mmCIF file of C-alpha atoms in Angstrom:
data_model
loop_
_atom_site.group_PDB
_atom_site.id
_atom_site.type_symbol
_atom_site.label_atom_id
_atom_site.label_comp_id
_atom_site.label_asym_id
_atom_site.label_seq_id
_atom_site.Cartn_x
_atom_site.Cartn_y
_atom_site.Cartn_z
ATOM 1 C CA PHE H 934 97.205 168.910 -21.483
ATOM 2 C CA TYR H 935 95.264 165.965 -20.270
ATOM 3 C CA SER H 936 95.467 162.651 -21.810
ATOM 4 C CA ILE H 937 91.964 161.125 -22.141
ATOM 5 C CA ILE H 938 92.038 157.194 -22.201
ATOM 6 C CA MET H 939 88.656 155.710 -23.422
ATOM 7 C CA SER H 940 87.840 152.274 -22.914
ATOM 8 C CA LEU H 941 86.472 149.960 -25.724
ATOM 9 C CA CYS H 942 82.885 150.386 -24.687
ATOM 10 C CA GLN H 943 83.236 154.206 -24.518
ATOM 11 C CA ARG H 944 84.837 154.407 -27.954
ATOM 12 C CA SER H 945 82.006 152.203 -29.452
ATOM 13 C CA SER H 946 79.338 154.318 -27.744
ATOM 14 C CA PHE H 947 81.067 157.624 -29.094
ATOM 15 C CA SER H 948 81.330 156.151 -32.530
ATOM 16 C CA ALA H 949 77.674 154.984 -32.539
ATOM 17 C CA GLU H 950 76.373 158.460 -32.005
ATOM 18 C CA ASN H 951 76.879 159.327 -35.805
ATOM 19 C CA THR H 952 74.584 156.493 -36.706
ATOM 20 C CA PRO H 953 71.550 157.856 -38.906
ATOM 21 C CA ILE H 954 68.308 157.571 -37.113
ATOM 22 C CA THR H 955 64.803 158.507 -38.524
ATOM 23 C CA VAL H 956 62.879 161.215 -36.719
ATOM 24 C CA VAL H 957 59.505 162.997 -37.359
ATOM 25 C CA PRO H 958 60.026 166.787 -36.667
ATOM 26 C CA ALA H 959 57.418 168.760 -34.795
ATOM 27 C CA PHE H 960 58.669 172.076 -36.357
ATOM 28 C CA THR H 961 59.503 173.388 -39.737
ATOM 29 C CA SER H 962 62.788 174.962 -40.749
ATOM 30 C CA ARG H 963 63.456 175.472 -44.383
ATOM 31 C CA ARG H 964 66.878 176.744 -43.923
ATOM 32 C CA VAL H 965 69.865 175.411 -45.949
ATOM 33 C CA PRO H 966 70.845 171.951 -44.833
ATOM 34 C CA LEU H 967 73.169 171.972 -41.908
ATOM 35 C CA ALA H 968 76.707 170.582 -42.568
ATOM 36 C CA LEU H 969 77.765 168.302 -39.783
ATOM 37 C CA LEU H 970 81.479 168.643 -38.653
ATOM 38 C CA SER H 971 81.247 165.230 -36.770
ATOM 39 C CA SER H 972 80.364 163.406 -39.948
ATOM 40 C CA PRO H 973 83.251 161.677 -41.792
ATOM 41 C CA HIS H 974 81.474 161.978 -45.060
ATOM 42 C CA GLN H 975 80.453 165.731 -44.910
ATOM 43 C CA GLN H 976 76.795 164.694 -44.062
ATOM 44 C CA THR H 977 74.048 167.213 -43.969
ATOM 45 C CA VAL H 978 70.705 167.212 -42.290
ATOM 46 C CA GLY H 979 67.571 169.221 -43.073
ATOM 47 C CA PRO H 980 65.498 171.069 -44.134
ATOM 48 C CA PHE H 981 63.063 170.023 -41.329
ATOM 49 C CA VAL H 982 59.455 169.884 -42.211
ATOM 50 C CA ALA H 983 56.845 169.174 -39.545
ATOM 51 C CA GLY H 984 55.395 165.677 -39.947
ATOM 52 C CA MET H 985 58.020 164.634 -42.618
ATOM 53 C CA PRO H 986 60.477 161.856 -41.519
ATOM 54 C CA LEU H 987 64.206 162.528 -42.215
ATOM 55 C CA GLU H 988 67.417 160.937 -41.027
ATOM 56 C CA VAL H 989 69.714 162.609 -38.547
ATOM 57 C CA PRO H 990 72.681 161.431 -36.492
ATOM 58 C CA LEU H 991 71.770 159.575 -33.241
ATOM 59 C CA TRP H 992 73.031 162.339 -31.019
ATOM 60 C CA MET H 993 70.882 164.868 -32.703
ATOM 61 C CA ALA H 994 67.852 162.593 -32.671
ATOM 62 C CA LYS H 995 68.254 162.310 -28.865
ATOM 63 C CA LEU H 996 68.543 166.029 -28.473
ATOM 64 C CA LEU H 997 65.386 166.714 -30.518
ATOM 65 C CA HIS H 998 63.493 164.105 -28.743
ATOM 66 C CA GLN H 999 64.554 165.531 -25.269
ATOM 67 C CA LYS H 1000 63.482 169.033 -26.419
ATOM 68 C CA GLN H 1001 60.165 167.659 -27.641
ATOM 69 C CA LEU H 1002 60.930 168.825 -31.150
ATOM 70 C CA ALA H 1003 60.776 165.477 -32.846
ATOM 71 C CA GLN H 1004 59.771 161.880 -32.277
ATOM 72 C CA ILE H 1005 62.205 159.069 -32.895
ATOM 73 C CA GLN H 1006 61.178 156.173 -35.028
ATOM 74 C CA LEU H 1007 62.724 153.003 -33.757
ATOM 75 C CA PRO H 1008 64.718 151.222 -36.297
ATOM 76 C CA GLU H 1009 62.961 148.066 -37.879
ATOM 77 C CA TRP H 1010 65.535 145.649 -36.395
ATOM 78 C CA LEU H 1011 64.890 147.079 -32.896
ATOM 79 C CA SER H 1012 61.262 145.953 -32.722
ATOM 80 C CA LEU H 1013 60.311 143.122 -30.273
ATOM 81 C CA GLU H 1014 59.247 140.827 -33.160
ATOM 82 C CA ARG H 1015 62.205 141.268 -35.160
ATOM 83 C CA LEU H 1016 64.662 140.801 -32.312
ATOM 84 C CA THR H 1017 62.798 137.620 -31.299
ATOM 85 C CA ASP H 1018 63.125 136.268 -34.811
ATOM 86 C CA ILE H 1019 66.798 137.001 -34.895
ATOM 87 C CA LEU H 1020 67.404 135.374 -31.578
ATOM 88 C CA LYS H 1021 65.683 132.193 -32.663
ATOM 89 C CA ARG H 1022 67.826 131.975 -35.882
ATOM 90 C CA GLU H 1023 70.986 132.874 -33.769
ATOM 91 C CA LYS H 1024 70.368 129.902 -31.676
ATOM 92 C CA LYS H 1025 69.995 127.480 -34.662
ATOM 93 C CA GLU H 1026 72.767 128.805 -36.973
ATOM 94 C CA GLU H 1027 76.464 128.145 -36.386
ATOM 95 C CA LEU H 1028 77.581 131.540 -37.700
ATOM 96 C CA LEU H 1029 76.658 134.993 -36.540
ATOM 97 C CA THR H 1030 73.676 136.547 -38.180
ATOM 98 C CA LYS H 1031 74.216 139.510 -40.353
ATOM 99 C CA ASP H 1032 70.803 141.296 -39.694
ATOM 100 C CA LEU H 1033 72.251 143.738 -37.129
ATOM 101 C CA PRO H 1034 74.111 146.839 -37.578
ATOM 102 C CA TYR H 1035 77.694 146.982 -36.221
ATOM 103 C CA PHE H 1036 76.701 149.296 -33.344
ATOM 104 C CA TYR H 1037 73.390 147.645 -32.614
ATOM 105 C CA TYR H 1038 73.777 147.264 -28.890
ATOM 106 C CA GLU H 1039 75.168 150.896 -28.337
ATOM 107 C CA ILE H 1040 72.185 152.267 -30.444
ATOM 108 C CA ALA H 1041 69.603 150.189 -28.430
ATOM 109 C CA ARG H 1042 71.162 151.102 -25.235
ATOM 110 C CA SER H 1043 71.269 154.786 -25.976
ATOM 111 C CA LEU H 1044 67.548 154.908 -27.341
ATOM 112 C CA THR H 1045 66.352 152.862 -24.359
ATOM 113 C CA GLY H 1046 67.926 155.335 -22.068
ATOM 114 C CA VAL H 1047 66.268 158.229 -23.793
ATOM 115 C CA PHE H 1048 62.685 156.658 -23.685
ATOM 116 C CA ASN H 1049 63.150 155.652 -20.002
ATOM 117 C CA GLN H 1050 64.145 159.086 -19.094
ATOM 118 C CA SER H 1051 61.198 160.556 -21.094
ATOM 119 C CA SER H 1052 58.915 158.073 -19.415
ATOM 120 C CA SER H 1053 60.059 159.073 -15.891
ATOM 121 C CA ASP H 1054 59.800 162.844 -16.768
ATOM 122 C CA GLY H 1055 56.120 162.184 -17.930
ATOM 123 C CA THR H 1056 56.993 163.439 -21.423
ATOM 124 C CA SER H 1057 56.497 159.889 -22.861
ATOM 125 C CA SER H 1058 54.065 157.184 -22.100
ATOM 126 C CA GLY H 1059 56.782 154.434 -22.416
ATOM 127 C CA SER H 1060 56.108 151.086 -23.827
ATOM 128 C CA GLY H 1061 56.208 147.662 -22.260
ATOM 129 C CA LYS H 1062 57.406 146.264 -25.627
ATOM 130 C CA GLN H 1063 60.430 148.567 -25.488
ATOM 131 C CA GLN H 1064 61.442 146.913 -22.215
ATOM 132 C CA ALA H 1065 60.650 143.544 -23.527
ATOM 133 C CA ALA H 1066 62.782 144.094 -26.564
ATOM 134 C CA TRP H 1067 65.599 145.347 -24.369
ATOM 135 C CA ILE H 1068 65.549 142.056 -22.467
ATOM 136 C CA VAL H 1069 65.552 140.002 -25.661
ATOM 137 C CA LEU H 1070 68.422 142.157 -26.915
ATOM 138 C CA GLN H 1071 70.505 141.278 -23.955
ATOM 139 C CA ASP H 1072 69.727 137.535 -24.439
ATOM 140 C CA LEU H 1073 70.812 138.030 -28.109
ATOM 141 C CA VAL H 1074 74.220 139.402 -27.039
ATOM 142 C CA ALA H 1075 74.751 136.533 -24.610
ATOM 143 C CA VAL H 1076 73.922 133.959 -27.396
ATOM 144 C CA ARG H 1077 76.196 135.611 -29.831
ATOM 145 C CA VAL H 1078 79.186 135.988 -27.342
ATOM 146 C CA ASP H 1079 78.765 132.344 -26.304
ATOM 147 C CA LYS H 1080 78.803 131.280 -29.772
ATOM 148 C CA ILE H 1081 82.212 133.058 -30.423
ATOM 149 C CA ARG H 1082 83.621 131.555 -27.387
ATOM 150 C CA GLN H 1083 82.492 128.123 -28.327
ATOM 151 C CA ASN H 1084 84.108 128.511 -31.616
ATOM 152 C CA PHE H 1085 87.327 129.534 -29.936
ATOM 153 C CA HIS H 1086 87.191 126.491 -27.684
ATOM 154 C CA ASP H 1087 86.740 124.203 -30.707
ATOM 155 C CA LEU H 1088 89.568 125.951 -32.494
ATOM 156 C CA SER H 1089 91.890 125.451 -29.433
ATOM 157 C CA ARG H 1090 90.886 121.743 -29.038
ATOM 158 C CA ASP H 1091 91.312 120.780 -32.750
ATOM 159 C CA THR H 1092 93.913 123.277 -34.103
ATOM 160 C CA LEU H 1093 96.106 124.849 -31.359
ATOM 161 C CA VAL H 1094 97.324 121.528 -30.203
ATOM 162 C CA GLN H 1095 99.142 120.952 -33.387
ATOM 163 C CA SER H 1096 102.481 122.485 -34.156
ATOM 164 C CA SER H 1097 102.312 125.064 -36.871
ATOM 165 C CA ASP H 1098 103.971 128.340 -37.792
ATOM 166 C CA GLU H 1099 100.738 129.897 -39.050
ATOM 167 C CA LEU H 1100 98.177 131.339 -36.632
ATOM 168 C CA PRO H 1101 94.724 129.759 -36.978
ATOM 169 C CA MET H 1102 91.688 131.795 -37.861
ATOM 170 C CA ILE H 1103 88.162 131.998 -36.453
ATOM 171 C CA ALA H 1104 85.186 132.819 -38.733
ATOM 172 C CA VAL H 1105 83.611 136.007 -37.184
ATOM 173 C CA THR H 1106 81.626 137.141 -40.156
ATOM 174 C CA GLY H 1107 78.742 139.253 -38.781
ATOM 175 C CA ILE H 1108 80.414 140.166 -35.496
ATOM 176 C CA ALA H 1109 79.484 143.474 -34.060
ATOM 177 C CA SER H 1110 81.053 146.008 -31.641
ATOM 178 C CA VAL H 1111 79.743 144.674 -28.319
ATOM 179 C CA GLU H 1112 80.941 141.118 -29.136
ATOM 180 C CA LEU H 1113 84.304 142.465 -30.344
ATOM 181 C CA ASN H 1114 84.594 144.402 -26.983
ATOM 182 C CA LYS H 1115 83.844 141.365 -24.973
ATOM 183 C CA VAL H 1116 86.056 138.657 -26.555
ATOM 184 C CA GLY H 1117 88.632 140.768 -28.527
ATOM 185 C CA PRO H 1118 91.101 141.501 -25.710
ATOM 186 C CA PHE H 1119 90.981 137.843 -24.617
ATOM 187 C CA LEU H 1120 91.379 136.500 -28.105
ATOM 188 C CA LYS H 1121 94.252 139.043 -28.730
ATOM 189 C CA GLN H 1122 96.185 138.007 -25.763
ATOM 190 C CA ALA H 1123 95.468 134.264 -26.298
ATOM 191 C CA PHE H 1124 96.853 134.412 -29.916
ATOM 192 C CA SER H 1125 99.826 136.513 -28.790
ATOM 193 C CA ASP H 1126 100.632 133.847 -26.088
ATOM 194 C CA TYR H 1127 100.211 130.992 -28.606
ATOM 195 C CA SER H 1128 102.484 132.775 -31.158
ATOM 196 C CA TYR H 1129 105.068 133.184 -28.338
ATOM 197 C CA LEU H 1130 104.810 129.413 -27.288
ATOM 198 C CA ILE H 1131 105.231 128.366 -30.824
ATOM 199 C CA GLN H 1132 108.337 130.523 -31.352
ATOM 200 C CA GLN H 1133 109.766 129.224 -28.105
ATOM 201 C CA THR H 1134 109.099 125.616 -29.050
ATOM 202 C CA ALA H 1135 110.750 126.091 -32.451
ATOM 203 C CA ALA H 1136 113.828 127.774 -30.809
ATOM 204 C CA GLU H 1137 114.238 124.885 -28.413
ATOM 205 C CA GLU H 1138 113.814 122.313 -31.115
ATOM 206 C CA GLU H 1139 116.447 124.067 -33.174
ATOM 207 C CA GLY H 1140 118.817 124.299 -30.199
ATOM 208 C CA LYS H 1141 118.381 120.513 -29.597
ATOM 209 C CA GLN H 1142 119.057 119.803 -33.280
ATOM 210 C CA LEU H 1143 122.069 121.943 -33.251
ATOM 211 C CA GLN H 1144 123.388 120.211 -30.139
ATOM 212 C CA GLN H 1145 122.788 116.800 -31.672
ATOM 213 C CA ASP H 1146 124.740 117.865 -34.852
ATOM 214 C CA VAL H 1147 127.690 119.223 -32.794
ATOM 215 C CA GLU H 1148 127.821 115.908 -30.781
ATOM 216 C CA ALA H 1149 127.478 113.836 -33.940
ATOM 217 C CA SER H 1150 130.516 115.787 -35.587
ATOM 218 C CA GLN H 1151 132.537 115.292 -32.476
ATOM 219 C CA LYS H 1152 131.918 111.671 -32.558
ATOM 220 C CA ASP H 1153 132.740 111.365 -36.012
ATOM 221 C CA ALA H 1154 136.026 113.205 -35.432
ATOM 222 C CA GLY H 1155 136.920 110.796 -32.594
ATOM 223 C CA THR H 1156 136.131 107.740 -34.852
ATOM 224 C CA GLU H 1157 138.391 109.161 -37.526
ATOM 225 C CA LYS H 1158 141.192 109.823 -35.043
ATOM 226 C CA GLY H 1159 141.687 106.088 -34.270
ATOM 227 C CA PRO H 1160 142.958 104.819 -37.697
ATOM 228 C CA SER H 1161 145.327 107.878 -38.161
ATOM 229 C CA VAL H 1162 146.910 107.120 -34.724
ATOM 230 C CA ARG H 1163 147.401 103.511 -35.635
ATOM 231 C CA LYS H 1164 148.882 104.470 -39.051
ATOM 232 C CA ALA H 1165 151.448 106.733 -37.321
ATOM 233 C CA ALA H 1166 152.417 104.001 -34.925
ATOM 234 C CA VAL H 1167 153.070 101.602 -37.880
ATOM 235 C CA ALA H 1168 155.082 104.193 -39.619
ATOM 236 C CA LYS H 1169 157.239 104.709 -36.588
ATOM 237 C CA SER H 1170 157.671 101.036 -36.141
ATOM 238 C CA ARG H 1171 158.783 100.588 -39.704
ATOM 239 C CA LEU H 1172 161.289 103.511 -39.231
ATOM 240 C CA ARG H 1173 162.809 101.827 -36.077
ATOM 241 C CA LYS H 1174 163.230 98.591 -38.067
ATOM 242 C CA PHE H 1175 164.863 100.392 -40.862
ATOM 243 C CA ARG H 1176 167.295 102.241 -38.509
ATOM 244 C CA GLN H 1177 168.228 98.842 -36.966
#
């Protein structure tokens, strides 16, 4: 048996392959809809009718496109105009936008690779807009990742300097797979180190307090010993006088 260890990026790319994508078949097949074993919700595809759009998993869409059995319709959010609009709003707003699917980067990279291969093979004319959209998409990823890092820096400056038993939280509503893969491991290690330092600091403070309590109790015991010794000396003196 061989143990296969997949990186975070590979896992995301693999999971994105089940994303529904619209295709326009170039053939007709009126057979019973196909049940997909890879679908977690028992998804079915078909029947296929030439010229009639339908949704299929990303991996099937790529296969049909490569076999020239269907044309892939790009998602609306992947158009150059839509990505440019999202990029502008991403630069203005403090929080991450929610207009992109969770696997947006993996989907775009996969489809861009298919179209580039088709263009090099001469099976597709290619499009300058697709290349421009890919450049805008990379800028979008950079802006979103930088926004998350800036939020963490603000958090570390304002919150992590304070002693607290509770771990702080960062608002990551709208975060996608690509951003999570880039900053997730760092944030996980950072919060783990922060928790360790907080626990160590608390243990040291508890040890100091315990040491102070012990020293105070010993000091009190020494203070109480003085009168008792003097009282015993007086009693002995009285006893000697009585004997005389």
